[in-house]
Amino acid sequence: MRKILLTLNILAIVVMLLVGYSDYVDPREHSVLAVMGLLMPMVIIINVGFLLFWLIFKRKYALVALAGFLVCLGPIRRYCPVNIPKNPPKDAIKIVSYNVFMFNPWDIPEGEINPIVDYLVNSGADIICLQEAGYDVNGWSAIDSTFKSVYQYRDTTRKGGTAGDVLALYSKFPILSKERVKYASKGNLSEAYILKINGKKVLLVNNHFETVGLNKEDKSRFHELVHGEMERDSTRHESMFLLGKIGRNAGKRAPQADAVHELVAKYRRKGMSVIVCGDFNDTPISYTHRRVADGLTDCYVASGNGPGLSYHKSGIHVRIDNILCSDDWTPYAAKVDKTCTQSDHYPIVCWLKNR
C-alpha cells in the first residue's frame, strides 16, 4: 500500500512540475496545455496532503514530497510568495493599479462621492493606473473633478465604443509623452507613458489584456469544476470545454504580451527605468505573465505574502492584477487591498524605492 501511495506521490510531483512550468507553453500552439497554471492551487494542496501523510505515518518518505516542493519552488513562489514584511522607506513612491469596473456602483446620489473614487483620492498614491475606467458613466464630471483636486497630471485613453475600453492614469509626476502599444484587439489596450519621477525619466505601461472569455454561466461551471461540485459524468466534457475556451483567449493575449515585452525591452536597452501595471487577465503561472515579466521584478512576488487574490467575483479567485518594475527599483509591502470591494477586482498596491 505504501509503495502505491509513494508512486502516486511521485506522479503528483510530476503533475505539479508540468502545471508549474506550463507558462513556457505558447497558447497559440497548445491552448489547453498553456492554461494548466489554473490548476496550481489544486496540485499544491494534493502535494501538501502527501507531505502531511508521510510526516505522520512514514517520515522517511516525506523527503520525496519535500524534494517535489524544492524542484517546483519557483512556480510555487510565483503563485503564493512568502516574504519578511518590511516597511517602505519614507521616500518610496506608492503605486496603485485597479480595474474599477467602470466605477461601480453607478447609482450614487447626486452630491455624494463614488466609493472607488473616495478610496483612490485618499489612498496617498503617487501614481494610479486604472483599467475599465469608463468616462461616460453617470457623474463622470464629478469623478474627474475629484481626481483633479489631488492629481495635477492625468490622462485617459479609450479604444472601441464602450465604457470598459478605457485606461486612466493619475500621477503626481509630470507626463512627458505617451504612445499606444501596438497589438490587435477589438477593445483591450495598453498605453505607455514617459513620466518624470524625481528628475528621472521612467517608462510606465498600463495594461488591460484580453478577457478570459467566460460568461456568467461559464464562471459558475468553472467554480463547480475546481471545487469538485460538478457531476462526475460531466466533469471531463465540461473541463475540456472550459479549458479550451480559456485557452483560445489566452492565445489572443499572447501577442499582446509579446508586444508589451518588446516595447519594454526596447526602452530597457536605452537604459530607461520601467514600471508596468495592469489587469493581465491571466494567472501568475501563464505565458502572459512570464512574457511581460521577463527581465522585470514582480513586485508582489518580491514583497507580498500569500496568493493575493485580486479577482473575486463569480466564485473565481485568482491574482490577475500586477505591478512589475525594472531592477533599479526595490519593491516594498506589495498587497492586494481588500478594503475596497465595489469592483470585481481588488486594487493591487506597492511602494517602490529607486536604488
mmCIF file of N, CA and C in Angstrom, residues 239-337:
data_model
loop_
_atom_site.group_PDB
_atom_site.id
_atom_site.type_symbol
_atom_site.label_atom_id
_atom_site.label_comp_id
_atom_site.label_asym_id
_atom_site.label_seq_id
_atom_site.Cartn_x
_atom_site.Cartn_y
_atom_site.Cartn_z
ATOM 1 N N SER A 239 -14.712 20.211 -18.333
ATOM 2 C CA SER A 239 -13.356 20.705 -18.122
ATOM 3 C C SER A 239 -12.677 21.007 -19.451
ATOM 4 N N MET A 240 -12.821 20.123 -20.436
ATOM 5 C CA MET A 240 -12.203 20.354 -21.738
ATOM 6 C C MET A 240 -12.839 21.540 -22.449
ATOM 7 N N PHE A 241 -14.159 21.690 -22.299
ATOM 8 C CA PHE A 241 -14.852 22.823 -22.913
ATOM 9 C C PHE A 241 -14.359 24.145 -22.320
ATOM 10 N N LEU A 242 -14.307 24.206 -20.981
ATOM 11 C CA LEU A 242 -13.921 25.445 -20.323
ATOM 12 C C LEU A 242 -12.446 25.757 -20.538
ATOM 13 N N LEU A 243 -11.587 24.741 -20.414
ATOM 14 C CA LEU A 243 -10.161 24.974 -20.635
ATOM 15 C C LEU A 243 -9.890 25.378 -22.086
ATOM 16 N N GLY A 244 -10.642 24.790 -23.016
ATOM 17 C CA GLY A 244 -10.484 25.166 -24.415
ATOM 18 C C GLY A 244 -10.875 26.615 -24.652
ATOM 19 N N LYS A 245 -11.961 27.030 -24.043
ATOM 20 C CA LYS A 245 -12.418 28.417 -24.189
ATOM 21 C C LYS A 245 -11.422 29.387 -23.566
ATOM 22 N N ILE A 246 -10.943 29.055 -22.364
ATOM 23 C CA ILE A 246 -9.943 29.898 -21.706
ATOM 24 C C ILE A 246 -8.657 29.926 -22.521
ATOM 25 N N GLY A 247 -8.270 28.772 -23.058
ATOM 26 C CA GLY A 247 -7.039 28.679 -23.842
ATOM 27 C C GLY A 247 -7.089 29.503 -25.110
ATOM 28 N N ARG A 248 -8.245 29.535 -25.786
ATOM 29 C CA ARG A 248 -8.357 30.337 -27.016
ATOM 30 C C ARG A 248 -8.150 31.816 -26.723
ATOM 31 N N ASN A 249 -8.668 32.282 -25.597
ATOM 32 C CA ASN A 249 -8.471 33.692 -25.248
ATOM 33 C C ASN A 249 -7.056 33.953 -24.740
ATOM 34 N N ALA A 250 -6.437 32.929 -24.138
ATOM 35 C CA ALA A 250 -5.015 33.060 -23.782
ATOM 36 C C ALA A 250 -4.188 33.242 -25.043
ATOM 37 N N GLY A 251 -4.601 32.575 -26.115
ATOM 38 C CA GLY A 251 -3.916 32.752 -27.393
ATOM 39 C C GLY A 251 -4.030 34.170 -27.925
ATOM 40 N N LYS A 252 -5.131 34.848 -27.622
ATOM 41 C CA LYS A 252 -5.282 36.248 -28.025
ATOM 42 C C LYS A 252 -4.393 37.160 -27.179
ATOM 43 N N ARG A 253 -4.196 36.790 -25.920
ATOM 44 C CA ARG A 253 -3.345 37.615 -25.050
ATOM 45 C C ARG A 253 -1.864 37.474 -25.391
ATOM 46 N N ALA A 254 -1.487 36.334 -25.940
ATOM 47 C CA ALA A 254 -0.057 36.075 -26.187
ATOM 48 C C ALA A 254 0.615 37.163 -27.029
ATOM 49 N N PRO A 255 0.063 37.538 -28.199
ATOM 50 C CA PRO A 255 0.719 38.609 -28.970
ATOM 51 C C PRO A 255 0.669 39.956 -28.265
ATOM 52 N N GLN A 256 -0.331 40.176 -27.414
ATOM 53 C CA GLN A 256 -0.391 41.408 -26.642
ATOM 54 C C GLN A 256 0.762 41.458 -25.639
ATOM 55 N N ALA A 257 0.982 40.316 -24.967
ATOM 56 C CA ALA A 257 2.102 40.227 -24.030
ATOM 57 C C ALA A 257 3.434 40.386 -24.755
ATOM 58 N N ASP A 258 3.529 39.778 -25.935
ATOM 59 C CA ASP A 258 4.757 39.910 -26.738
ATOM 60 C C ASP A 258 5.032 41.374 -27.077
ATOM 61 N N ALA A 259 3.981 42.093 -27.458
ATOM 62 C CA ALA A 259 4.141 43.496 -27.859
ATOM 63 C C ALA A 259 4.626 44.355 -26.695
ATOM 64 N N VAL A 260 4.058 44.125 -25.508
ATOM 65 C CA VAL A 260 4.491 44.891 -24.334
ATOM 66 C C VAL A 260 5.928 44.529 -23.972
ATOM 67 N N HIS A 261 6.237 43.238 -24.009
ATOM 68 C CA HIS A 261 7.613 42.810 -23.719
ATOM 69 C C HIS A 261 8.612 43.481 -24.659
ATOM 70 N N GLU A 262 8.281 43.514 -25.946
ATOM 71 C CA GLU A 262 9.206 44.091 -26.928
ATOM 72 C C GLU A 262 9.378 45.590 -26.727
ATOM 73 N N LEU A 263 8.284 46.282 -26.378
ATOM 74 C CA LEU A 263 8.385 47.718 -26.118
ATOM 75 C C LEU A 263 9.254 47.980 -24.894
ATOM 76 N N VAL A 264 9.005 47.229 -23.823
ATOM 77 C CA VAL A 264 9.794 47.396 -22.601
ATOM 78 C C VAL A 264 11.264 47.092 -22.869
ATOM 79 N N ALA A 265 11.532 46.018 -23.616
ATOM 80 C CA ALA A 265 12.918 45.650 -23.924
ATOM 81 C C ALA A 265 13.618 46.753 -24.709
ATOM 82 N N LYS A 266 12.881 47.394 -25.605
ATOM 83 C CA LYS A 266 13.466 48.488 -26.398
ATOM 84 C C LYS A 266 13.913 49.633 -25.494
ATOM 85 N N TYR A 267 13.061 50.000 -24.543
ATOM 86 C CA TYR A 267 13.410 51.094 -23.641
ATOM 87 C C TYR A 267 14.484 50.674 -22.641
ATOM 88 N N ARG A 268 14.479 49.405 -22.231
ATOM 89 C CA ARG A 268 15.499 48.931 -21.300
ATOM 90 C C ARG A 268 16.883 48.951 -21.971
ATOM 91 N N ARG A 269 16.922 48.662 -23.261
ATOM 92 C CA ARG A 269 18.207 48.722 -23.984
ATOM 93 C C ARG A 269 18.764 50.138 -23.997
ATOM 94 N N LYS A 270 17.873 51.119 -23.869
ATOM 95 C CA LYS A 270 18.300 52.520 -23.788
ATOM 96 C C LYS A 270 18.660 52.926 -22.358
ATOM 97 N N GLY A 271 18.496 51.987 -21.422
ATOM 98 C CA GLY A 271 18.826 52.264 -20.032
ATOM 99 C C GLY A 271 17.712 52.923 -19.245
ATOM 100 N N MET A 272 16.479 52.926 -19.780
ATOM 101 C CA MET A 272 15.386 53.607 -19.094
ATOM 102 C C MET A 272 14.772 52.738 -18.014
ATOM 103 N N SER A 273 14.404 53.381 -16.931
ATOM 104 C CA SER A 273 13.696 52.734 -15.833
ATOM 105 C C SER A 273 12.274 52.394 -16.268
ATOM 106 N N VAL A 274 11.709 51.300 -15.713
ATOM 107 C CA VAL A 274 10.409 50.811 -16.175
ATOM 108 C C VAL A 274 9.512 50.410 -15.007
ATOM 109 N N ILE A 275 8.232 50.756 -15.133
ATOM 110 C CA ILE A 275 7.167 50.249 -14.254
ATOM 111 C C ILE A 275 6.043 49.767 -15.158
ATOM 112 N N VAL A 276 5.535 48.572 -14.903
ATOM 113 C CA VAL A 276 4.435 48.007 -15.682
ATOM 114 C C VAL A 276 3.305 47.638 -14.735
ATOM 115 N N CYS A 277 2.095 48.096 -15.050
ATOM 116 C CA CYS A 277 0.929 47.835 -14.204
ATOM 117 C C CYS A 277 -0.207 47.253 -15.027
ATOM 118 N N GLY A 278 -1.211 46.710 -14.342
ATOM 119 C CA GLY A 278 -2.449 46.430 -15.039
ATOM 120 C C GLY A 278 -3.109 45.107 -14.752
ATOM 121 N N ASP A 279 -4.232 44.939 -15.446
ATOM 122 C CA ASP A 279 -5.041 43.733 -15.396
ATOM 123 C C ASP A 279 -4.589 42.836 -16.542
ATOM 124 N N PHE A 280 -3.860 41.755 -16.197
ATOM 125 C CA PHE A 280 -3.331 40.863 -17.225
ATOM 126 C C PHE A 280 -4.354 39.816 -17.655
ATOM 127 N N ASN A 281 -5.439 39.668 -16.895
ATOM 128 C CA ASN A 281 -6.449 38.640 -17.179
ATOM 129 C C ASN A 281 -5.830 37.252 -17.304
ATOM 130 N N ASP A 282 -4.768 37.018 -16.558
ATOM 131 C CA ASP A 282 -4.084 35.734 -16.581
ATOM 132 C C ASP A 282 -3.394 35.522 -15.243
ATOM 133 N N THR A 283 -3.147 34.265 -14.902
ATOM 134 C CA THR A 283 -2.610 33.909 -13.597
ATOM 135 C C THR A 283 -1.103 34.170 -13.532
ATOM 136 N N PRO A 284 -0.525 34.089 -12.324
ATOM 137 C CA PRO A 284 0.933 34.240 -12.206
ATOM 138 C C PRO A 284 1.708 33.152 -12.942
ATOM 139 N N ILE A 285 1.045 32.025 -13.231
ATOM 140 C CA ILE A 285 1.683 30.956 -13.997
ATOM 141 C C ILE A 285 0.992 30.903 -15.351
ATOM 142 N N SER A 286 1.454 31.737 -16.249
ATOM 143 C CA SER A 286 0.849 31.846 -17.580
ATOM 144 C C SER A 286 1.880 32.427 -18.537
ATOM 145 N N TYR A 287 1.672 32.174 -19.805
ATOM 146 C CA TYR A 287 2.545 32.748 -20.837
ATOM 147 C C TYR A 287 2.511 34.274 -20.749
ATOM 148 N N THR A 288 1.322 34.839 -20.552
ATOM 149 C CA THR A 288 1.175 36.296 -20.481
ATOM 150 C C THR A 288 2.067 36.881 -19.399
ATOM 151 N N HIS A 289 1.948 36.339 -18.187
ATOM 152 C CA HIS A 289 2.718 36.875 -17.065
ATOM 153 C C HIS A 289 4.214 36.660 -17.284
ATOM 154 N N ARG A 290 4.601 35.461 -17.692
ATOM 155 C CA ARG A 290 6.027 35.185 -17.875
ATOM 156 C C ARG A 290 6.639 36.098 -18.927
ATOM 157 N N ARG A 291 5.923 36.311 -20.007
ATOM 158 C CA ARG A 291 6.447 37.113 -21.113
ATOM 159 C C ARG A 291 6.603 38.583 -20.714
ATOM 160 N N VAL A 292 5.572 39.152 -20.087
ATOM 161 C CA VAL A 292 5.647 40.561 -19.705
ATOM 162 C C VAL A 292 6.671 40.761 -18.592
ATOM 163 N N ALA A 293 6.764 39.805 -17.674
ATOM 164 C CA ALA A 293 7.663 39.940 -16.526
ATOM 165 C C ALA A 293 9.114 39.601 -16.856
ATOM 166 N N ASP A 294 9.374 39.109 -18.046
ATOM 167 C CA ASP A 294 10.738 38.741 -18.427
ATOM 168 C C ASP A 294 11.666 39.955 -18.330
ATOM 169 N N GLY A 295 12.686 39.856 -17.483
ATOM 170 C CA GLY A 295 13.608 40.967 -17.289
ATOM 171 C C GLY A 295 13.155 41.988 -16.271
ATOM 172 N N LEU A 296 11.969 41.778 -15.684
ATOM 173 C CA LEU A 296 11.419 42.689 -14.686
ATOM 174 C C LEU A 296 11.203 41.948 -13.363
ATOM 175 N N THR A 297 10.951 42.702 -12.305
ATOM 176 C CA THR A 297 10.644 42.142 -10.993
ATOM 177 C C THR A 297 9.147 42.206 -10.756
ATOM 178 N N ASP A 298 8.549 41.065 -10.396
ATOM 179 C CA ASP A 298 7.154 41.055 -9.982
ATOM 180 C C ASP A 298 7.114 41.559 -8.538
ATOM 181 N N CYS A 299 6.552 42.743 -8.349
ATOM 182 C CA CYS A 299 6.606 43.389 -7.033
ATOM 183 C C CYS A 299 5.864 42.601 -5.967
ATOM 184 N N TYR A 300 4.782 41.925 -6.353
ATOM 185 C CA TYR A 300 4.051 41.137 -5.368
ATOM 186 C C TYR A 300 4.860 39.916 -4.958
ATOM 187 N N VAL A 301 5.468 39.231 -5.912
ATOM 188 C CA VAL A 301 6.293 38.066 -5.588
ATOM 189 C C VAL A 301 7.482 38.475 -4.727
ATOM 190 N N ALA A 302 8.051 39.643 -4.998
ATOM 191 C CA ALA A 302 9.248 40.093 -4.288
ATOM 192 C C ALA A 302 8.955 40.611 -2.888
ATOM 193 N N SER A 303 7.730 41.129 -2.649
ATOM 194 C CA SER A 303 7.492 41.767 -1.345
ATOM 195 C C SER A 303 6.116 41.496 -0.747
ATOM 196 N N GLY A 304 5.286 40.693 -1.423
ATOM 197 C CA GLY A 304 3.961 40.382 -0.905
ATOM 198 C C GLY A 304 3.927 39.039 -0.200
ATOM 199 N N ASN A 305 2.756 38.691 0.331
ATOM 200 C CA ASN A 305 2.585 37.425 1.034
ATOM 201 C C ASN A 305 1.243 36.796 0.702
ATOM 202 N N GLY A 306 1.271 35.472 0.487
ATOM 203 C CA GLY A 306 0.037 34.751 0.194
ATOM 204 C C GLY A 306 -0.326 34.813 -1.276
ATOM 205 N N PRO A 307 -1.440 34.194 -1.647
ATOM 206 C CA PRO A 307 -1.815 34.143 -3.067
ATOM 207 C C PRO A 307 -2.245 35.483 -3.646
ATOM 208 N N GLY A 308 -2.676 36.434 -2.811
ATOM 209 C CA GLY A 308 -3.017 37.767 -3.314
ATOM 210 C C GLY A 308 -4.108 37.743 -4.358
ATOM 211 N N LEU A 309 -5.249 37.216 -4.014
ATOM 212 C CA LEU A 309 -6.327 37.000 -4.983
ATOM 213 C C LEU A 309 -6.999 38.327 -5.313
ATOM 214 N N SER A 310 -6.737 38.845 -6.499
ATOM 215 C CA SER A 310 -7.215 40.190 -6.844
ATOM 216 C C SER A 310 -8.549 40.184 -7.578
ATOM 217 N N TYR A 311 -8.905 39.077 -8.234
ATOM 218 C CA TYR A 311 -10.230 38.951 -8.850
ATOM 219 C C TYR A 311 -11.075 38.103 -7.911
ATOM 220 N N HIS A 312 -12.323 38.533 -7.646
ATOM 221 C CA HIS A 312 -13.049 37.894 -6.549
ATOM 222 C C HIS A 312 -14.550 37.723 -6.801
ATOM 223 N N LYS A 313 -14.974 37.661 -8.031
ATOM 224 C CA LYS A 313 -16.397 37.513 -8.315
ATOM 225 C C LYS A 313 -16.690 36.171 -8.977
ATOM 226 N N SER A 314 -17.966 35.783 -8.961
ATOM 227 C CA SER A 314 -18.470 34.592 -9.653
ATOM 228 C C SER A 314 -17.788 33.312 -9.178
ATOM 229 N N GLY A 315 -17.378 33.297 -7.913
ATOM 230 C CA GLY A 315 -16.767 32.096 -7.376
ATOM 231 C C GLY A 315 -15.366 31.838 -7.865
ATOM 232 N N ILE A 316 -14.764 32.781 -8.581
ATOM 233 C CA ILE A 316 -13.402 32.626 -9.088
ATOM 234 C C ILE A 316 -12.504 33.613 -8.344
ATOM 235 N N HIS A 317 -11.419 33.087 -7.779
ATOM 236 C CA HIS A 317 -10.494 33.915 -7.006
ATOM 237 C C HIS A 317 -9.075 33.634 -7.496
ATOM 238 N N VAL A 318 -8.430 34.653 -8.045
ATOM 239 C CA VAL A 318 -7.103 34.470 -8.626
ATOM 240 C C VAL A 318 -6.409 35.823 -8.717
ATOM 241 N N ARG A 319 -5.090 35.833 -8.714
ATOM 242 C CA ARG A 319 -4.353 37.090 -8.872
ATOM 243 C C ARG A 319 -4.069 37.316 -10.352
ATOM 244 N N ILE A 320 -4.750 38.291 -10.915
ATOM 245 C CA ILE A 320 -4.545 38.619 -12.327
ATOM 246 C C ILE A 320 -4.096 40.072 -12.508
ATOM 247 N N ASP A 321 -3.979 40.808 -11.403
ATOM 248 C CA ASP A 321 -3.547 42.207 -11.449
ATOM 249 C C ASP A 321 -2.102 42.281 -10.958
ATOM 250 N N ASN A 322 -1.305 43.138 -11.603
ATOM 251 C CA ASN A 322 0.133 43.101 -11.365
ATOM 252 C C ASN A 322 0.771 44.482 -11.362
ATOM 253 N N ILE A 323 1.882 44.577 -10.621
ATOM 254 C CA ILE A 323 2.806 45.708 -10.702
ATOM 255 C C ILE A 323 4.194 45.102 -10.853
ATOM 256 N N LEU A 324 4.889 45.485 -11.918
ATOM 257 C CA LEU A 324 6.232 44.998 -12.201
ATOM 258 C C LEU A 324 7.173 46.196 -12.307
ATOM 259 N N CYS A 325 8.464 45.962 -12.092
ATOM 260 C CA CYS A 325 9.414 47.073 -12.195
ATOM 261 C C CYS A 325 10.779 46.571 -12.657
ATOM 262 N N SER A 326 11.592 47.481 -13.170
ATOM 263 C CA SER A 326 12.962 47.149 -13.554
ATOM 264 C C SER A 326 13.830 47.077 -12.302
ATOM 265 N N ASP A 327 15.058 46.580 -12.481
ATOM 266 C CA ASP A 327 15.888 46.265 -11.317
ATOM 267 C C ASP A 327 16.509 47.477 -10.637
ATOM 268 N N ASP A 328 16.231 48.680 -11.122
ATOM 269 C CA ASP A 328 16.702 49.871 -10.419
ATOM 270 C C ASP A 328 15.719 50.315 -9.338
ATOM 271 N N TRP A 329 14.628 49.572 -9.186
ATOM 272 C CA TRP A 329 13.658 49.819 -8.129
ATOM 273 C C TRP A 329 13.684 48.677 -7.118
ATOM 274 N N THR A 330 13.440 48.990 -5.862
ATOM 275 C CA THR A 330 13.220 47.975 -4.833
ATOM 276 C C THR A 330 11.766 48.056 -4.383
ATOM 277 N N PRO A 331 10.990 46.964 -4.551
ATOM 278 C CA PRO A 331 9.589 46.984 -4.139
ATOM 279 C C PRO A 331 9.429 46.688 -2.647
ATOM 280 N N TYR A 332 8.431 47.323 -2.049
ATOM 281 C CA TYR A 332 8.115 47.112 -0.640
ATOM 282 C C TYR A 332 6.612 46.917 -0.457
ATOM 283 N N ALA A 333 6.278 46.016 0.451
ATOM 284 C CA ALA A 333 4.924 45.896 1.011
ATOM 285 C C ALA A 333 3.824 45.789 -0.042
ATOM 286 N N ALA A 334 4.069 45.052 -1.115
ATOM 287 C CA ALA A 334 3.011 44.848 -2.109
ATOM 288 C C ALA A 334 1.857 44.086 -1.473
ATOM 289 N N LYS A 335 0.642 44.483 -1.840
ATOM 290 C CA LYS A 335 -0.534 43.816 -1.273
ATOM 291 C C LYS A 335 -1.718 43.989 -2.193
ATOM 292 N N VAL A 336 -2.673 43.089 -2.042
ATOM 293 C CA VAL A 336 -3.986 43.235 -2.655
ATOM 294 C C VAL A 336 -4.896 43.776 -1.568
ATOM 295 N N ASP A 337 -5.413 44.984 -1.780
ATOM 296 C CA ASP A 337 -6.179 45.686 -0.747
ATOM 297 C C ASP A 337 -7.655 45.309 -0.827
#
